[in-house]
Amino acid sequence: MHAIDPETAGGPEVLVPVERPVPMAGPGEYLVKVAAAGVNRPDVMQRLGLYPPPPGVPSILGLEIAGMVVAAGEGADASMVGSKVCALVAGGGYAEYCAAPAGQCLPVPPALSMIEAAAIPETLFTVWSNLFERAYAIEGDTVLVHGGTSGIGTMAILLGKLFELTVIVTCGSDEKCARALEIGAAHAINYKTADFVEEVKRITGGKGCQAVLDMVGGDYVPRNLQCLALDGRHVTIAVQGGTKATVSLVDIMLRRLTMTGSTLRAREVAFKSLVADELRREVWPHVSDGRLRPIVDATFPLAEAAKAHARMDGGDHVGKIVLTMDG
């Protein structure tokens, strides 16, 4: 099969198609004939040599796929062969075939194209498990999400609309702020021309927000804490701006703030399967009815994975970039 499995770290140019053996469906897995695969920031980090796959995971890039089940491993439901699924995987998605844990697969309803289905799992699992589970966001809460037009940001906006959150986002241009508002953000702050701390205070009447979903880290963290209301929750899911931060422990104590964070890729299949079960119950009815569909920025054939990564590196995308296997 064709796959993107770079031999060296580097820029987008290292992403060239190679031949690899078709994987086998192991115990509790499905073999999926991939129709489309989502492109995510962790793929870029892996390409750069900064985020190696967990032990036992293929070095082929790609954390989410959509396609048709063509084989079931031992213990997996054989009646699913022939069904369309999308899946969160720990690697191997940029390929014509991918083995996916059965518990991390979700059915693709008629309301979704395969491209849209491939653009859902990574961001949906991430936003749900961090904003709704770790940050306990509930109806009526105000939340701050950085990177409002990223895949994560747009999914947070869409889920926030469905579950009646007030979503404030930050973006790097007025154009991106306008797109975030079109998608459904309640407020969008251009962090290059405004102080997001002061803007959050203004928007919330000085009360602050209940949760911050942070992908920046570094010196954003103490500023994020200033945005939080009493008993507010801060969740770190990426550290694009730095791995260290200095915060006031007294402030955390006096305002009863919670700081937490997580990574998803290395978590055990059992945990990700539990998240999938919750998504099937709480979110998938909205997907099936067409009320939740991801924002897709651009698609590229697998052979042009380098162009897909160049677009992500450029930072101009809004929503998800997806690879297709039909060209």
Coordinates of C-alpha atoms in Angstrom, one line a residue:
M1 CA 0.0 0.0 0.0
H2 CA 1.0 3.7 -0.4
A3 CA 1.8 5.5 2.9
I4 CA 3.5 8.5 4.2
D5 CA 6.3 7.2 6.5
P6 CA 9.2 9.7 6.5
E7 CA 12.7 8.3 7.0
T8 CA 14.1 11.5 8.3
A9 CA 12.8 14.5 10.3
G10 CA 12.4 17.8 8.5
G11 CA 10.1 20.1 6.6
P12 CA 7.1 19.2 4.5
E13 CA 9.3 17.9 1.7
V14 CA 10.2 14.7 3.7
L15 CA 6.5 13.6 3.2
V16 CA 6.8 11.4 0.1
P17 CA 4.7 8.3 -0.7
V18 CA 6.4 5.0 0.0
E19 CA 5.3 1.4 -0.2
R20 CA 4.5 -0.4 3.1
P21 CA 2.9 -3.7 3.9
V22 CA -0.8 -3.7 4.5
P23 CA -1.2 -4.0 8.3
M24 CA -3.1 -6.9 9.9
A25 CA -6.1 -6.4 12.2
G26 CA -4.9 -7.4 15.6
P27 CA -7.0 -8.6 18.5
G28 CA -9.8 -6.1 19.1
E29 CA -9.0 -4.2 15.9
Y30 CA -10.6 -3.5 12.5
L31 CA -8.6 -3.2 9.3
V32 CA -10.0 -0.1 7.6
K33 CA -9.6 0.7 3.9
V34 CA -8.9 4.4 4.3
A35 CA -10.9 6.9 2.3
A36 CA -9.6 10.1 4.0
A37 CA -7.3 11.0 6.9
G38 CA -7.2 14.2 9.0
V39 CA -4.0 16.3 9.3
N40 CA -3.2 17.5 12.9
R41 CA -0.6 19.6 14.7
P42 CA 0.9 16.4 16.4
D43 CA 1.6 15.1 12.8
V44 CA 3.7 18.2 12.2
M45 CA 5.5 17.7 15.5
Q46 CA 6.2 14.1 14.6
R47 CA 7.5 15.2 11.1
L48 CA 9.9 17.5 12.8
G49 CA 11.2 14.7 15.0
L50 CA 9.7 16.3 18.2
Y51 CA 6.9 13.8 18.9
P52 CA 7.8 10.2 18.3
P53 CA 5.0 7.6 18.2
P54 CA 4.4 5.6 21.3
P55 CA 6.0 2.1 21.6
G56 CA 4.4 -0.4 19.2
V57 CA 2.6 2.3 17.1
P58 CA 3.4 2.6 13.4
S59 CA 5.8 5.3 12.3
I60 CA 3.4 6.2 9.5
L61 CA 1.9 9.6 10.3
G62 CA -1.8 10.1 11.0
L63 CA -4.1 10.1 14.0
E64 CA -7.6 10.0 12.5
I65 CA -9.2 8.2 9.5
A66 CA -12.5 7.5 7.8
G67 CA -13.1 4.5 5.6
M68 CA -14.6 1.0 5.3
V69 CA -14.0 -1.9 7.6
V70 CA -12.5 -4.8 5.5
A71 CA -11.5 -7.2 8.2
A72 CA -12.1 -7.8 11.9
G73 CA -9.4 -9.1 14.3
E74 CA -10.0 -11.6 17.0
G75 CA -12.6 -10.4 19.5
A76 CA -13.8 -7.6 17.2
D77 CA -17.4 -7.6 15.8
A78 CA -17.1 -9.4 12.4
S79 CA -20.6 -8.0 11.4
M80 CA -18.9 -4.6 11.1
V81 CA -17.1 -5.7 7.9
G82 CA -18.4 -3.5 5.1
S83 CA -19.4 -0.7 7.4
K84 CA -18.2 2.9 7.2
V85 CA -16.4 4.1 10.3
C86 CA -14.2 7.0 11.4
A87 CA -11.6 6.3 14.1
L88 CA -9.0 7.8 16.4
V89 CA -5.7 6.0 16.0
A90 CA -2.3 6.4 17.6
G91 CA -0.6 6.4 14.2
G92 CA -0.8 4.9 10.7
G93 CA -3.5 7.1 9.3
Y94 CA -1.7 8.5 6.2
A95 CA -2.0 5.2 4.4
E96 CA -4.4 3.2 2.2
Y97 CA -5.1 0.8 5.0
C98 CA -4.9 1.3 8.8
A99 CA -5.6 -0.9 11.8
A100 CA -7.9 0.8 14.3
P101 CA -9.0 -0.3 17.8
A102 CA -12.7 -1.3 17.5
G103 CA -13.5 0.7 20.6
Q104 CA -12.2 3.9 19.0
C105 CA -14.3 3.6 15.9
L106 CA -17.6 5.5 15.4
P107 CA -20.1 4.9 12.6
V108 CA -20.2 7.3 9.7
P109 CA -23.8 8.5 9.3
P110 CA -25.3 9.4 5.9
A111 CA -25.2 13.1 7.0
L112 CA -21.4 13.1 6.8
S113 CA -19.0 12.7 3.8
M114 CA -15.9 10.6 4.3
I115 CA -13.8 13.7 4.2
E116 CA -15.9 15.3 7.0
A117 CA -15.8 12.1 9.0
A118 CA -12.0 12.0 8.8
A119 CA -11.9 15.6 10.2
I120 CA -13.8 14.7 13.4
P121 CA -12.1 12.1 15.7
E122 CA -8.9 13.8 16.9
T123 CA -10.4 17.2 17.6
L124 CA -13.7 15.8 19.0
F125 CA -12.0 13.3 21.4
T126 CA -9.6 16.1 22.5
V127 CA -12.1 18.8 23.0
W128 CA -14.7 16.5 24.7
S129 CA -12.2 14.9 27.1
N130 CA -10.5 18.2 28.0
L131 CA -13.2 20.9 27.9
F132 CA -16.2 18.9 29.0
E133 CA -14.5 16.2 31.2
R134 CA -11.4 17.8 32.7
A135 CA -12.7 21.4 32.8
Y136 CA -16.3 20.3 33.7
A137 CA -17.8 22.8 31.2
I138 CA -21.6 22.8 31.6
E139 CA -24.5 24.7 30.0
G140 CA -24.2 28.4 30.7
D141 CA -20.4 28.5 31.3
T142 CA -18.2 31.0 29.5
V143 CA -14.9 29.4 28.2
L144 CA -11.8 30.9 26.6
V145 CA -10.2 28.9 23.8
H146 CA -7.0 30.0 22.1
G147 CA -6.4 29.3 18.4
G148 CA -10.0 29.8 17.5
T149 CA -9.7 28.9 13.9
S150 CA -7.6 25.8 14.3
G151 CA -9.1 22.3 14.1
I152 CA -9.4 22.2 17.9
G153 CA -10.7 25.8 18.1
T154 CA -13.4 25.3 15.5
M155 CA -14.5 22.0 17.1
A156 CA -14.7 23.8 20.5
I157 CA -16.9 26.5 19.0
L158 CA -19.2 23.9 17.4
L159 CA -19.5 21.8 20.5
G160 CA -20.0 25.0 22.6
K161 CA -22.9 26.0 20.5
L162 CA -24.5 22.6 20.8
F163 CA -24.1 22.5 24.6
E164 CA -24.9 26.1 25.3
L165 CA -21.5 27.4 26.3
T166 CA -20.4 31.0 25.6
V167 CA -17.2 30.5 23.7
I168 CA -14.6 33.3 23.6
V169 CA -11.7 32.7 21.2
T170 CA -8.5 34.3 20.3
C171 CA -7.2 34.6 16.7
G172 CA -4.2 36.2 15.0
S173 CA -6.1 38.4 12.5
D174 CA -9.3 40.3 12.1
E175 CA -10.2 38.0 9.2
K176 CA -9.8 34.9 11.4
C177 CA -11.8 36.6 14.1
A178 CA -14.6 37.2 11.6
R179 CA -14.6 33.6 10.5
A180 CA -14.7 32.4 14.2
L181 CA -17.8 34.5 14.7
E182 CA -19.4 33.1 11.6
I183 CA -18.7 29.6 12.8
G184 CA -20.4 30.4 16.1
A185 CA -18.0 31.9 18.6
A186 CA -19.7 34.4 20.9
H187 CA -16.7 36.7 20.9
A188 CA -13.4 36.7 19.0
I189 CA -10.3 38.6 20.2
N190 CA -7.4 39.6 17.9
Y191 CA -4.5 38.8 20.3
K192 CA -2.1 40.9 18.1
T193 CA -4.1 44.1 18.5
A194 CA -5.8 43.6 21.9
D195 CA -5.0 42.3 25.4
F196 CA -7.1 39.2 25.7
V197 CA -7.0 39.4 29.5
E198 CA -8.6 42.9 29.5
E199 CA -11.1 41.8 26.8
V200 CA -12.2 38.8 28.7
K201 CA -12.7 41.0 31.8
R202 CA -14.7 43.4 29.7
I203 CA -16.8 40.7 28.1
T204 CA -17.6 39.0 31.4
G205 CA -18.2 42.2 33.3
G206 CA -15.1 41.5 35.4
K207 CA -16.3 38.1 36.6
G208 CA -14.0 36.0 34.3
C209 CA -14.7 32.7 32.6
Q210 CA -15.2 29.3 34.0
A211 CA -12.6 27.5 31.9
V212 CA -9.6 28.1 29.6
L213 CA -8.6 25.5 27.0
D214 CA -4.9 26.4 26.3
M215 CA -2.8 25.2 23.5
V216 CA 0.0 27.8 23.9
G217 CA 1.5 27.3 27.4
G218 CA 4.5 29.5 28.3
D219 CA 3.8 33.0 29.3
Y220 CA 0.1 32.6 28.3
V221 CA -0.5 30.6 31.4
P222 CA -0.4 33.3 34.0
R223 CA -2.4 35.5 31.7
N224 CA -4.9 32.7 31.3
L225 CA -5.3 32.5 35.1
Q226 CA -6.1 36.2 35.2
C227 CA -9.1 35.4 32.9
L228 CA -10.6 32.8 35.2
A229 CA -13.5 33.3 37.6
L230 CA -13.5 32.0 41.1
D231 CA -13.2 28.2 41.0
G232 CA -12.1 28.4 37.3
R233 CA -10.4 25.5 35.5
H234 CA -7.3 25.8 33.3
V235 CA -6.6 22.9 30.9
T236 CA -3.3 22.7 29.0
I237 CA -3.4 20.5 25.9
A238 CA -0.3 21.8 24.0
V239 CA 2.7 23.9 24.6
Q240 CA 3.4 25.7 21.3
G241 CA 4.6 28.8 23.2
G242 CA 6.8 27.1 25.7
T243 CA 6.9 24.3 28.3
K244 CA 7.5 26.4 31.4
A245 CA 5.4 29.0 33.2
T246 CA 5.6 31.0 36.4
V247 CA 2.3 31.4 38.3
S248 CA 1.2 32.7 41.6
L249 CA 0.3 29.9 43.9
V250 CA -1.4 32.4 46.3
D251 CA -3.7 33.5 43.5
I252 CA -4.6 29.8 42.8
M253 CA -5.3 29.3 46.5
L254 CA -7.3 32.5 47.0
R255 CA -9.4 32.0 43.9
R256 CA -9.6 28.2 44.2
L257 CA -8.4 27.7 40.7
T258 CA -7.7 24.2 39.2
M259 CA -4.8 23.6 36.8
T260 CA -4.7 20.4 34.8
G261 CA -3.8 19.1 31.4
S262 CA -3.5 16.0 29.3
T263 CA -2.2 14.3 26.2
L264 CA -4.4 11.9 24.3
R265 CA -2.1 9.9 21.9
A266 CA -0.4 7.8 24.5
R267 CA -3.5 7.0 26.6
E268 CA -4.5 3.4 26.7
V269 CA -7.2 2.0 24.4
A270 CA -9.5 1.4 27.3
F271 CA -9.6 5.1 28.1
K272 CA -10.1 6.2 24.5
S273 CA -12.8 3.6 24.1
L274 CA -14.7 5.1 27.1
V275 CA -14.5 8.5 25.5
A276 CA -15.8 7.0 22.3
D277 CA -18.8 5.5 24.2
E278 CA -19.5 8.9 25.7
L279 CA -19.3 10.6 22.4
R280 CA -21.6 8.0 20.9
R281 CA -24.2 8.8 23.5
E282 CA -23.8 12.5 23.9
V283 CA -22.5 13.9 20.6
W284 CA -23.2 11.4 17.8
P285 CA -27.0 12.1 17.7
H286 CA -26.0 15.6 16.7
V287 CA -23.6 14.3 14.0
S288 CA -26.3 11.9 12.7
D289 CA -28.8 14.7 12.4
G290 CA -26.3 17.0 10.6
R291 CA -26.2 19.5 13.4
L292 CA -22.5 18.9 14.0
R293 CA -20.2 18.8 11.0
P294 CA -16.5 19.9 11.1
I295 CA -15.1 22.9 9.4
V296 CA -12.9 21.6 6.5
D297 CA -10.3 24.0 5.2
A298 CA -8.8 22.1 2.3
T299 CA -8.2 18.6 1.0
F300 CA -5.1 17.1 -0.7
P301 CA -4.5 13.7 -2.2
L302 CA -2.2 11.5 -0.1
A303 CA 0.7 12.0 -2.6
E304 CA 0.5 15.7 -1.8
A305 CA 0.9 15.3 1.9
A306 CA 3.8 17.8 1.7
K307 CA 1.4 20.5 0.4
A308 CA -1.0 19.7 3.2
H309 CA 1.7 20.2 5.8
A310 CA 2.9 23.3 4.1
R311 CA -0.6 24.8 4.4
M312 CA -0.7 23.9 8.1
D313 CA 2.8 25.4 8.7
G314 CA 1.7 28.6 6.9
G315 CA -1.1 29.1 9.6
D316 CA -3.7 30.5 7.2
H317 CA -6.1 27.5 7.4
V318 CA -9.4 27.7 9.1
G319 CA -10.6 24.3 10.4
K320 CA -9.3 20.9 9.3
I321 CA -6.9 19.9 6.5
V322 CA -7.7 16.4 5.1
L323 CA -5.8 13.9 2.9
T324 CA -7.8 11.8 0.5
M325 CA -6.9 8.4 -1.0
D326 CA -8.6 8.8 -4.4
G327 CA -5.9 10.8 -6.1

